[in-house]
Each structure stands twice: as C-alpha cells, then as structure tokens.
Amino acid sequence: MNMPLLQMLRAAVGPAHVLTEGDLSAWEIDWRRRWHGRALAVVRPGSTAEVAAVVRACAAHGASIVAQGGNTGLVGGGVPDASGTQVLLSLQRLNRIRAIDEANLTLTAEAGCILQAVQQAAAERGLLFPLSLAAEGSCTLGGNLAANAGGTQVLRWGNARELCLGLEVVTAAGEVWEGLSGLRKDNTGYDLRDLFIGSEGTLGIITAATMKLAPQPAATTTALAACASMADCVALLELARARLGAGLTGFEVMNRFALDLVARHFPALPRPLPAAPWTVLLEQSDTEGEAQARERFEALLGAALEAGTVSDAAVAESLAQSAALWQLRESVPLAQVEEGLNIKHDISLPVSSIPEFVAHTDAALQALIPGVRLVDFGHLGDGNLHYNVQAPAGGDPARFLEEMEHRVNTLVFDAVAARGGSFSAEHGIGELKRDELAARKSPVALQLMRSIKAALDPQGLMNPGRVL
Ligand code: FAD
Ligand code: ZN
C-alpha cells in the first residue's frame, strides 16, 4: 500500500524530493520542540502543478497531508502526528516572487517565499510590504496566510488577511483554484480567499498569493518609554493615537521580567532604559520628512513625560539604534526558549480592559502558584498580549507544564472570556488549542466550521485533528 504511494510521490516531484530516511527532525519537530512527529515522507514539490499531483496521489491512497512552510508555528499545527502515515508537504521550494505591480501596489509570490525575502523584494522597488514578525527570517508567506499572522505592524496595516488580495490554492481534490486577483473590490460570490486564510492547512494548500504593498515611509522613528503601570501604557497609546494618527505603526509592550530574561540570555544587547514595570516600544512611520516626524514624536514623548504617563524615554538616534530596540523586543520569545518551556497564551482583549485584566489575572496566578513568573509582552496597540506563565525560579519547566498547564489555561482563558476577549489572537488553534475551540466556541459556530470542512475536504485528509 505504501510503496505505490511513495512511487507516485516520486513520480510527481522527482525522487530527490521525497525524503523518507535520515534526519528529518527539521520537518518533524516543531519550533518549540513540543511536538515530535513522524512522517511517511517529507515531500518537496517545486511548482503548483507538482503540489496538485502530490495531493491527488495522497487522495487516491487516503493519506493525510500536513502542509508546512517555515515550521515556526507555535500551536503544533505544522508537523506530522506520530503515526508515521502522514505526508509532510513542504512548500519551501515554491519560493519565487512572480510579479510586482508598482502602479497597482501589489506583489504576487509563491507560498514558500520567506517573509523577509518578500519584504526585500518590495523594498528593492521602493515599496513596503508591512507584515513583520520576529520569525520573519524563516517563516513563509504561505504559513503567514494559513495562520493569518499578525506581528508588529497590525496596528497600522492589519494582519496577513487584510494584506491579502488573492490566492492560488490546491484544493483537497488536487485541483488548482486560480484566485490571484490584485483587485481591491470584487464582490462576486462567497469570499473563498478568506476561507483559506487562517485555515491552518485544514482546507487546502496555499501555493501563491497576491499581497498589498504600500509606499515606503520617508521617515521612521522608534523609541522606548518606561511606564509604571499597564494603565499608563494604555494612556500612552491613547495619546500616541491622538497625536500621530495613522503615523503610529508600532506599539509593543514588555514587562520587567520579559526584559530581564533578555538581559540574562542575551547580555550583549543594549538596554537603554533602567528597569521599569513596563517598557513600551513605539514606532512612527511617516511620509513627511525626517525633521517634522521627529519633532512630532518628541513632542508626544515630552507631553507623556510631563503628564507622568511615562517616567523615562529614549529615542533612537539612528537606524542602527532603532534596529537594536526592535531586537530587544524580538528577543523576548527567544529568551523564553533559553529559559525553558512555559505556558503560552496569545490572547486579545478590548484595550480598555487590559489594565484590569492584568491586575486581576496576575494576582490570581500568584495565589495559585506562589512565585510564578509572568512573561507578559506583545502587541498592546492591537489589544494582543503574549501572557506567558513561567515556573517559579528553580522549578523544572517540563514538570511545571505537565502539572499546571490545564489549570493555568482555565484560569487565564476564563478571565479572557469574561472580558469579551479571544483565547487565540494570532497563533491559531493547531493541536494546542483544539480542545479550547471545541469547548469555548458556540455550537452554531462550530457546526458552521464543520460544514465548511466537510464541503472542502470531504475525505478529511487536510491536516486532520488540527483546528477542529
Ligand atoms: P508553519 O509553521 O510551517 O505552518 C503554520 C500552519 O500553517 C500549520 O498549520 C501548517 O500546516 C499551515 N501551513 C503552512 N504553510 C501552508 C500552506 N502553504 N498552505 C496551507 N497551510 C499551510 N505569529 C504571529 O502571528 N505574530 C507574531 O508576532 C509571531 N511571532 C513569532 C515569533 C517567533 C520567534 C516564532 C517562532 C513564531 C512567531 N509567530 C508569530 C508564529 C509563526 O511565525 C507565524 O504563525 C507564521 O506565520 C508561521 O509561518 P510558517 O511558514 O513558519 O508556517
Ligand atoms: Zn505576537
């Protein structure tokens, strides 16, 4: 049974691109090293037609398929299960930028393009592709769309969904849906594109996408600001929105422990401000000249200092300094990896309720686990926190996860739900949060999702057991 499938796969993509032996851990183990799967084969097609041939071969044999881009997903959705029967379909070789249309402000690229390469291709034409996240050196455009990635520029530009105008998808039947439109207006029936975005490989394989571009900003200014409380961070956000308008392109927050972890594991990184309960990274991008932009930015920080919203601030003086500030922020997830496994939450709430949520939930967690350490950071401008719970100092991270994960999740997700929030703001459902989805979505919503799944993937071969 397996031989003919492997033979068909080899015929589809060439024997060199069907891997069954040797060290396949790069595809079989997830980024956090929480899920260790085993694939029947890792298959690496080089074109949309080859993807379609692989899907047809799998459909003929009833073999399930796990799509994978950069394998940076954080919810265990992109690696095979342990059965050894699934085909891991890597999109990495579909990595061509197909077209850039400067007048239409669009870029069409294949799913396996590394996000950073997409940004660079746009920049070479003097244009901006605004999707940006700490994994951009290895995550792929297809993975970004399949997970509807957010990142650090959502505040101004929206998440991957908002940036996408068209898709090319290989359906579960192995047909190619050519939906690569660069149209900003197209009301011709149900929005198929929006079905596939965020579907985490459970409805079809994204092979290419047409994405929105924007003009490059003339000036970008970055600063760190120290705040005494989350309420002050939110007050600073309001002030920044009022004074900078659409020029406010980044508003990230980090608690003291998050930055302490960075200092411990990456001591060479500069820390321009003394430790504070909260540190905000703000960014302004502007089409006006450097001088005016800077003046407006400094006036904002001056007003915040005067009002006592901010206790200290440091504005980057150069592109290098600005990059160093972003590196601090982007090192938080990496520092956590060095520190050991923790219980991750990727939650969103109305910004207005975040200060009360943090006060309430911090206290409740301390009562449950005295000495617990909270790595609280994220995209405050979007109401999205990575509210991660680390074992008390000296505790064994793996044991902590095993013993406490369920109770901690219940506590945090109940607090989120009570305030009208979401238990998964940007990382998706995958395997990690499948049971939460089943427990917390309404029966009507779940039934609609199951109907969509059954209609698009009647054999249930697309990443089964993930999301639903
Ligand atoms: P993978 O991990 O390979 O796959 C993710 C999911 O998409 C899986 O379910 C997979 O089956 C499916 N998939 C992948 N490619 C395709 C395809 N072509 N067609 C159909 N399904 C597909 N996420 C954010 O949203 N915001 C952040 O700020 C952010 N920061 C991160 C920082 C770090 C350090 C890391 C490691 C991750 C971060 N993530 C973040 C999560 C992750 O990077 C993103 O979700 C990213 O979009 C995943 O892309 P990928 O190519 O690695 O996808
Ligand atoms: Zn994030």
Coordinates of C-alpha atoms and ligand atoms in Angstrom, one line a residue:
M1 CA 0.0 0.0 0.0
N2 CA 2.7 2.5 0.9
M3 CA 5.0 1.6 -1.9
P4 CA 2.7 2.7 -4.7
L5 CA 2.0 6.0 -2.8
L6 CA 5.7 6.6 -2.4
Q7 CA 6.2 5.7 -6.1
M8 CA 3.5 8.1 -7.1
L9 CA 5.0 10.9 -5.0
R10 CA 8.5 10.3 -6.5
A11 CA 6.9 10.4 -10.0
A12 CA 5.2 13.7 -9.0
V13 CA 8.2 15.6 -7.7
G14 CA 11.3 13.6 -8.5
P15 CA 12.9 11.0 -6.2
A16 CA 15.3 13.6 -4.8
H17 CA 12.4 15.5 -3.2
V18 CA 10.7 12.6 -1.4
L19 CA 12.6 12.2 1.8
T20 CA 12.0 9.1 3.9
E21 CA 15.3 8.4 5.6
G22 CA 18.0 10.2 7.5
D23 CA 17.4 13.1 9.9
L24 CA 14.0 14.6 9.2
S25 CA 13.7 16.4 12.5
A26 CA 13.7 19.8 10.8
W27 CA 10.3 18.9 9.5
E28 CA 9.1 16.6 12.2
I29 CA 9.7 18.6 15.3
D30 CA 8.1 22.0 15.8
W31 CA 9.9 25.2 16.7
R32 CA 9.2 25.0 20.4
R33 CA 10.2 21.3 20.4
R34 CA 6.9 20.3 22.0
W35 CA 5.6 18.1 19.2
H36 CA 7.8 15.2 17.8
G37 CA 6.0 13.6 14.8
R38 CA 7.0 11.1 12.2
A39 CA 6.1 11.4 8.6
L40 CA 5.6 8.7 6.0
A41 CA 7.7 11.0 3.8
V42 CA 8.7 14.7 3.5
V43 CA 7.7 15.7 0.0
R44 CA 9.1 18.9 -1.5
P45 CA 7.3 19.9 -4.7
G46 CA 8.7 22.7 -6.8
S47 CA 5.6 24.0 -8.6
T48 CA 1.9 24.4 -8.1
A49 CA 1.3 21.6 -10.6
E50 CA 3.6 19.3 -8.5
V51 CA 1.7 20.2 -5.4
A52 CA -1.6 19.3 -7.1
A53 CA -0.1 16.0 -8.2
V54 CA 1.1 15.2 -4.6
V55 CA -2.4 16.0 -3.3
R56 CA -4.1 13.8 -5.9
A57 CA -1.7 10.9 -5.1
C58 CA -2.5 11.2 -1.4
A59 CA -6.2 11.5 -2.1
A60 CA -6.1 8.3 -4.2
H61 CA -4.4 6.5 -1.3
G62 CA -6.4 8.1 1.6
A63 CA -3.1 9.5 3.0
S64 CA -3.4 12.7 5.0
I65 CA -1.3 15.8 4.3
V66 CA 0.3 18.2 6.7
A67 CA 1.4 21.4 4.9
Q68 CA 4.5 23.2 6.2
G69 CA 6.3 26.4 5.4
G70 CA 9.0 27.6 7.7
N71 CA 7.8 25.5 10.7
T72 CA 7.8 28.4 13.0
G73 CA 4.1 27.9 14.1
L74 CA 3.6 27.8 17.8
V75 CA 0.5 25.6 18.1
G76 CA 1.7 22.3 16.8
G77 CA -0.2 22.5 13.6
G78 CA 2.6 22.2 11.0
V79 CA 4.3 18.9 12.0
P80 CA 3.0 15.4 11.3
D81 CA 1.5 13.3 14.0
A82 CA 3.3 10.3 15.5
S83 CA 1.6 7.7 13.3
G84 CA 4.2 7.6 10.5
T85 CA 1.4 7.6 7.9
Q86 CA 1.1 11.3 7.1
V87 CA 2.7 13.1 4.2
L88 CA 4.6 16.2 5.2
L89 CA 4.2 18.6 2.2
S90 CA 6.9 21.2 2.4
L91 CA 6.3 24.4 0.4
Q92 CA 9.9 25.6 0.8
R93 CA 10.8 25.1 -2.9
L94 CA 7.9 27.2 -4.1
N95 CA 9.9 30.4 -3.5
R96 CA 9.6 32.6 -6.5
I97 CA 8.4 36.2 -6.5
R98 CA 6.2 36.0 -9.5
A99 CA 5.4 39.7 -10.1
I100 CA 5.4 43.2 -8.6
D101 CA 2.9 45.7 -10.0
E102 CA 4.0 49.1 -8.9
A103 CA 1.0 51.0 -10.1
N104 CA -1.4 48.6 -8.6
L105 CA 0.8 48.3 -5.4
T106 CA 0.7 44.5 -5.4
L107 CA 3.2 41.7 -5.2
T108 CA 2.5 38.1 -6.2
A109 CA 4.7 35.5 -4.6
E110 CA 4.7 31.7 -4.0
A111 CA 3.8 30.3 -0.7
G112 CA 7.3 29.1 0.2
C113 CA 8.9 32.6 0.0
I114 CA 10.5 33.6 3.2
L115 CA 8.7 36.6 4.7
Q116 CA 11.9 38.6 4.8
A117 CA 12.5 37.9 1.1
V118 CA 9.1 39.3 0.3
Q119 CA 9.8 42.4 2.3
Q120 CA 13.2 42.8 0.5
A121 CA 11.7 42.3 -3.0
A122 CA 9.2 45.1 -2.2
A123 CA 11.9 47.3 -0.7
E124 CA 14.1 47.0 -3.9
R125 CA 11.2 48.7 -5.8
G126 CA 11.0 51.4 -3.1
L127 CA 7.8 49.8 -1.7
L128 CA 6.8 48.4 1.7
F129 CA 5.4 45.0 2.5
P130 CA 4.3 45.7 6.0
L131 CA 3.9 42.3 7.5
S132 CA 6.6 41.9 10.1
L133 CA 7.2 39.4 12.9
A134 CA 10.2 38.1 14.9
A135 CA 10.2 34.8 12.8
E136 CA 10.4 36.7 9.5
G137 CA 13.8 35.2 8.7
S138 CA 12.3 31.7 8.5
C139 CA 8.5 31.9 8.3
T140 CA 6.9 31.8 4.8
L141 CA 4.2 33.8 3.1
G142 CA 2.0 30.7 2.8
G143 CA 2.4 29.9 6.5
N144 CA 1.7 33.5 7.4
L145 CA -1.6 33.3 5.4
A146 CA -2.5 29.8 6.6
A147 CA -2.1 31.1 10.2
N148 CA -3.3 34.7 9.5
A149 CA -0.2 36.0 11.1
G150 CA -0.2 39.3 12.9
G151 CA 3.1 40.7 14.1
T152 CA 4.3 44.2 14.9
Q153 CA 2.6 46.4 12.3
V154 CA -1.0 45.2 12.6
L155 CA -1.9 48.5 14.3
R156 CA -1.4 50.3 11.0
W157 CA -1.6 47.7 8.3
G158 CA -3.7 44.9 9.6
N159 CA -2.8 41.2 9.8
A160 CA -2.0 38.9 6.9
R161 CA -5.7 38.6 6.0
E162 CA -6.0 42.4 5.5
L163 CA -2.9 42.4 3.3
C164 CA -4.1 39.7 1.0
L165 CA -5.9 40.3 -2.2
G166 CA -5.8 37.0 -3.9
L167 CA -4.8 33.4 -3.5
E168 CA -3.8 30.4 -5.6
V169 CA -4.9 27.2 -3.8
V170 CA -4.6 23.5 -4.4
T171 CA -7.9 22.0 -3.2
A172 CA -8.2 18.8 -1.3
A173 CA -9.2 17.1 -4.6
G174 CA -6.0 18.2 -6.2
E175 CA -7.5 20.9 -8.4
V176 CA -5.9 24.4 -8.7
W177 CA -8.1 27.3 -7.7
E178 CA -6.6 30.3 -9.5
G179 CA -7.7 33.3 -7.4
L180 CA -4.7 35.5 -7.8
S181 CA -6.6 38.8 -8.3
G182 CA -5.0 42.1 -7.4
L183 CA -8.4 43.7 -7.1
R184 CA -9.3 45.8 -4.1
K185 CA -13.0 45.4 -5.0
D186 CA -14.5 42.2 -6.1
N187 CA -17.9 41.2 -4.8
T188 CA -18.6 38.1 -6.9
G189 CA -20.0 35.5 -4.6
Y190 CA -18.6 34.0 -1.4
D191 CA -15.1 35.1 -0.4
L192 CA -13.1 31.9 -0.9
R193 CA -9.9 33.6 -0.2
D194 CA -11.0 34.5 3.3
L195 CA -11.9 30.8 3.9
F196 CA -8.4 29.6 3.2
I197 CA -6.7 32.4 5.2
G198 CA -6.4 31.3 8.8
S199 CA -7.4 27.7 8.0
E200 CA -4.1 26.3 9.1
G201 CA -3.7 23.7 6.3
T202 CA -7.1 22.1 7.0
L203 CA -9.0 23.2 3.9
G204 CA -6.4 23.2 1.1
I205 CA -2.8 24.1 0.2
I206 CA -2.0 27.8 -0.5
T207 CA 0.6 27.9 -3.3
A208 CA 0.8 31.6 -4.1
A209 CA -0.7 34.9 -3.0
T210 CA -1.2 38.4 -4.3
M211 CA -0.5 40.9 -1.5
K212 CA -0.9 44.6 -0.9
L213 CA 2.1 46.9 -0.9
A214 CA 2.4 50.5 0.3
P215 CA 4.8 53.3 -0.4
Q216 CA 8.0 53.2 1.8
P217 CA 7.8 55.7 4.6
A218 CA 10.1 58.7 4.3
A219 CA 11.0 58.6 8.0
T220 CA 10.7 56.0 10.8
T221 CA 11.2 57.0 14.4
T222 CA 11.5 54.5 17.2
A223 CA 11.6 55.0 21.0
L224 CA 11.4 53.1 24.3
A225 CA 9.3 54.5 27.1
A226 CA 9.1 53.4 30.7
C227 CA 5.7 53.2 32.4
A228 CA 4.8 52.4 36.0
S229 CA 1.6 50.6 35.2
M230 CA -0.4 48.9 32.4
A231 CA -2.9 51.7 32.8
D232 CA -0.1 54.2 31.9
C233 CA 0.8 52.1 28.9
V234 CA -2.8 52.4 27.7
A235 CA -2.9 56.1 28.4
L236 CA 0.3 56.5 26.3
L237 CA -1.4 54.5 23.5
E238 CA -4.3 56.9 23.5
L239 CA -2.0 59.9 23.4
A240 CA 0.1 58.4 20.6
R241 CA -3.0 57.6 18.6
A242 CA -4.4 61.1 19.1
R243 CA -1.1 62.8 18.2
L244 CA 0.3 60.5 15.5
G245 CA -2.8 59.2 13.8
A246 CA -2.0 56.7 11.1
G247 CA 1.7 57.5 11.6
L248 CA 1.7 55.2 14.7
T249 CA 2.9 51.9 13.2
G250 CA 4.1 50.1 16.3
F251 CA 3.1 49.9 19.9
E252 CA 4.6 47.0 21.7
V253 CA 4.8 46.4 25.4
M254 CA 7.2 44.3 27.6
N255 CA 7.0 43.7 31.3
R256 CA 10.1 43.8 33.5
F257 CA 10.5 40.1 33.7
A258 CA 10.4 39.8 29.9
L259 CA 13.3 42.2 29.6
D260 CA 15.1 40.6 32.5
L261 CA 15.1 37.3 30.6
V262 CA 16.5 39.1 27.5
A263 CA 19.3 40.6 29.7
R264 CA 20.1 37.2 31.2
H265 CA 20.2 35.3 27.9
F266 CA 21.4 38.0 25.5
P267 CA 23.7 40.1 27.7
A268 CA 25.3 41.8 24.7
L269 CA 22.1 43.6 23.8
P270 CA 21.9 47.2 25.0
R271 CA 19.2 48.1 27.4
P272 CA 18.8 51.8 27.0
L273 CA 16.4 52.4 29.9
P274 CA 16.6 51.4 33.5
A275 CA 14.3 48.5 34.5
A276 CA 10.7 49.6 34.9
P277 CA 7.4 47.7 35.5
W278 CA 6.6 48.2 31.8
T279 CA 8.5 49.2 28.8
V280 CA 6.8 50.4 25.6
L281 CA 8.4 50.3 22.2
L282 CA 6.7 52.9 19.9
E283 CA 7.2 53.4 16.3
Q284 CA 6.1 56.2 14.0
S285 CA 6.4 55.9 10.2
D286 CA 5.7 58.9 8.1
T287 CA 5.5 60.1 4.6
E288 CA 6.7 63.5 5.7
G289 CA 10.4 64.4 6.1
E290 CA 12.6 63.2 8.9
A291 CA 12.7 66.5 10.8
Q292 CA 9.0 67.1 11.1
A293 CA 8.4 63.5 12.0
R294 CA 11.0 63.6 14.8
E295 CA 9.7 66.8 16.1
R296 CA 6.1 65.4 16.4
F297 CA 7.4 62.2 18.0
E298 CA 9.5 64.1 20.6
A299 CA 6.6 66.4 21.4
L300 CA 4.5 63.3 22.1
L301 CA 7.0 61.8 24.5
G302 CA 7.5 65.3 26.1
A303 CA 3.8 65.5 26.8
A304 CA 3.7 62.0 28.2
L305 CA 6.7 62.7 30.5
E306 CA 5.0 65.9 31.7
A307 CA 1.7 64.1 32.4
G308 CA 3.6 61.5 34.3
T309 CA 2.3 58.7 32.0
V310 CA 5.9 57.9 31.2
S311 CA 8.8 58.1 33.6
D312 CA 11.7 57.9 31.1
A313 CA 12.1 57.6 27.4
A314 CA 14.9 57.0 24.8
V315 CA 14.5 57.9 21.2
A316 CA 16.7 56.0 18.7
E317 CA 19.2 58.4 17.0
S318 CA 19.9 56.2 14.0
L319 CA 18.6 53.2 12.0
A320 CA 21.1 51.0 13.9
Q321 CA 19.7 52.2 17.3
S322 CA 16.2 51.7 16.1
A323 CA 17.1 48.1 15.0
A324 CA 18.6 47.5 18.4
L325 CA 15.3 48.5 20.1
W326 CA 13.4 46.1 17.9
Q327 CA 15.9 43.4 18.6
L328 CA 15.2 43.8 22.3
R329 CA 11.5 43.2 21.6
E330 CA 12.1 40.4 19.2
S331 CA 14.5 38.6 21.6
V332 CA 11.8 38.1 24.2
P333 CA 10.4 34.9 22.6
L334 CA 14.0 33.6 22.0
A335 CA 15.0 34.4 25.6
Q336 CA 12.0 32.3 26.8
V337 CA 13.2 29.4 24.8
E338 CA 16.5 29.6 26.6
E339 CA 14.8 29.8 29.9
G340 CA 12.8 26.6 29.3
L341 CA 9.2 25.7 28.4
N342 CA 6.4 27.9 29.6
I343 CA 2.7 28.0 29.4
K344 CA 2.0 30.3 26.4
H345 CA -1.1 32.4 26.0
D346 CA -1.8 34.6 22.9
I347 CA -4.8 36.5 24.0
S348 CA -6.7 39.6 22.8
L349 CA -9.0 41.8 24.7
P350 CA -10.5 45.3 24.2
V351 CA -7.5 47.5 25.0
S352 CA -9.6 49.4 27.6
S353 CA -10.0 46.2 29.7
I354 CA -6.3 45.2 29.6
P355 CA -5.1 47.0 32.8
E356 CA -7.9 45.4 34.9
F357 CA -7.3 42.0 33.3
V358 CA -3.6 42.1 34.0
A359 CA -4.1 43.2 37.6
H360 CA -6.8 40.5 38.2
T361 CA -5.0 37.7 36.5
D362 CA -1.5 38.4 37.8
A363 CA -3.0 38.2 41.3
A364 CA -5.0 35.1 40.7
L365 CA -2.0 33.3 39.3
Q366 CA 0.2 34.3 42.2
A367 CA -2.4 33.0 44.5
L368 CA -2.5 29.7 42.6
I369 CA 1.3 29.3 42.2
P370 CA 3.3 31.5 44.7
G371 CA 6.4 32.8 43.0
V372 CA 5.1 32.2 39.5
R373 CA 6.9 34.4 36.9
L374 CA 4.9 36.1 34.2
V375 CA 6.5 36.9 30.8
D376 CA 4.0 39.5 29.6
F377 CA 4.7 41.2 26.3
G378 CA 3.1 41.8 23.0
H379 CA 1.2 44.0 20.7
L380 CA -0.7 46.3 23.0
G381 CA -1.7 48.5 20.2
D382 CA -3.9 45.6 18.9
G383 CA -5.1 44.5 22.4
N384 CA -3.0 41.4 22.0
L385 CA -0.8 40.1 24.8
H386 CA 1.6 37.1 24.9
Y387 CA 0.8 36.4 28.5
N388 CA 3.1 33.6 29.3
V389 CA 3.4 31.8 32.6
Q390 CA 6.9 30.5 33.6
A391 CA 7.6 28.2 36.5
P392 CA 8.8 29.8 39.8
A393 CA 12.6 30.3 39.8
G394 CA 14.4 27.0 40.2
G395 CA 11.4 25.0 39.1
D396 CA 11.5 22.2 36.5
P397 CA 9.9 23.8 33.4
A398 CA 8.7 20.4 31.9
R399 CA 7.1 19.3 35.1
F400 CA 5.5 22.7 35.6
L401 CA 4.0 22.4 32.2
E402 CA 2.7 19.0 32.8
E403 CA 1.2 19.7 36.2
M404 CA -0.1 23.2 35.8
E405 CA -0.9 23.8 32.1
H406 CA -4.6 22.8 32.3
R407 CA -5.4 24.8 35.5
V408 CA -3.4 27.8 34.4
N409 CA -5.1 27.8 31.0
T410 CA -8.6 27.6 32.5
L411 CA -7.8 30.5 34.9
V412 CA -6.5 32.7 32.1
F413 CA -9.0 31.8 29.4
D414 CA -11.9 32.2 31.8
A415 CA -10.6 35.7 32.7
V416 CA -10.3 36.5 29.0
A417 CA -13.7 35.2 28.1
A418 CA -15.3 37.2 31.0
R419 CA -13.9 40.3 29.4
G420 CA -15.0 39.6 25.9
G421 CA -11.6 38.5 24.7
S422 CA -10.1 35.7 22.5
F423 CA -8.0 32.8 23.6
S424 CA -6.1 32.8 20.4
A425 CA -5.3 36.2 18.9
E426 CA -2.7 35.4 16.3
H427 CA -1.1 32.0 16.7
G428 CA -4.2 30.0 15.7
I429 CA -5.6 26.7 17.0
G430 CA -3.4 23.9 15.6
E431 CA -3.3 21.0 18.0
L432 CA -2.6 23.0 21.1
K433 CA -5.9 24.8 21.3
R434 CA -8.2 22.4 19.5
D435 CA -10.0 21.4 22.7
E436 CA -10.3 25.0 23.8
L437 CA -12.0 25.8 20.5
A438 CA -14.4 22.9 20.9
A439 CA -15.2 24.0 24.5
R440 CA -15.4 27.7 24.0
K441 CA -16.9 28.4 20.6
S442 CA -20.6 28.4 20.3
P443 CA -22.3 25.2 18.9
V444 CA -23.6 27.2 16.0
A445 CA -20.1 28.5 15.1
L446 CA -18.6 25.0 15.4
Q447 CA -21.3 23.5 13.3
L448 CA -20.7 26.1 10.5
M449 CA -16.9 25.3 10.7
R450 CA -17.5 21.6 10.4
S451 CA -19.8 22.1 7.4
I452 CA -17.1 24.1 5.7
K453 CA -14.5 21.5 6.5
A454 CA -16.8 18.7 5.2
A455 CA -17.6 20.6 2.0
L456 CA -14.0 21.5 1.1
D457 CA -12.2 18.4 2.4
P458 CA -14.8 15.6 2.3
Q459 CA -12.1 12.8 2.8
G460 CA -10.8 14.6 5.9
L461 CA -7.2 14.4 4.6
M462 CA -6.1 18.0 5.1
N463 CA -4.2 18.3 8.4
P464 CA -6.8 16.2 10.3
G465 CA -7.1 16.6 14.0
R466 CA -6.0 20.2 13.8
V467 CA -8.3 23.2 14.4
L468 CA -11.5 21.0 14.6
Ligands
FAD1 P1 4.4 26.8 9.6 O1 4.8 26.8 11.0 O2 5.1 25.9 8.6 O3 2.8 26.4 9.5 C1 1.8 27.0 10.3 C2 0.4 26.4 9.9 O4 0.1 26.7 8.6 C3 0.4 24.9 10.0 O5 -0.9 24.5 10.4 C4 0.6 24.5 8.6 O6 0.0 23.2 8.3 C5 0.0 25.6 7.8 N1 0.6 25.9 6.5 C6 1.9 26.3 6.3 N2 2.1 26.6 5.0 C7 0.9 26.4 4.4 C8 0.4 26.5 3.0 N3 1.3 26.9 2.1 N4 -0.8 26.1 2.8 C9 -1.7 25.7 3.7 N5 -1.3 25.6 5.0 C10 -0.1 25.9 5.3 N6 2.8 34.8 14.7 C11 2.2 35.9 14.6 O7 1.0 35.9 14.2 N7 2.7 37.1 15.1 C12 3.9 37.2 15.7 O8 4.3 38.2 16.1 C13 4.7 36.0 15.7 N8 5.9 36.0 16.2 C14 6.6 34.8 16.3 C15 7.9 34.9 16.8 C16 8.7 33.7 16.8 C17 10.1 33.8 17.3 C18 8.2 32.5 16.3 C19 9.0 31.2 16.3 C20 6.9 32.5 15.8 C21 6.1 33.6 15.8 N9 4.8 33.6 15.3 C22 4.1 34.8 15.2 C23 4.2 32.4 14.8 C24 4.6 32.0 13.4 O9 5.8 32.5 13.0 C25 3.6 32.5 12.4 O10 2.4 31.9 12.7 C26 4.0 32.2 10.9 O11 3.0 32.9 10.2 C27 4.1 30.8 10.5 O12 4.7 30.6 9.3 P2 5.4 29.3 8.8 O13 5.8 29.4 7.4 O14 6.6 29.0 9.7 O15 4.3 28.2 9.0
ZN2 ZN 2.9 38.1 18.5

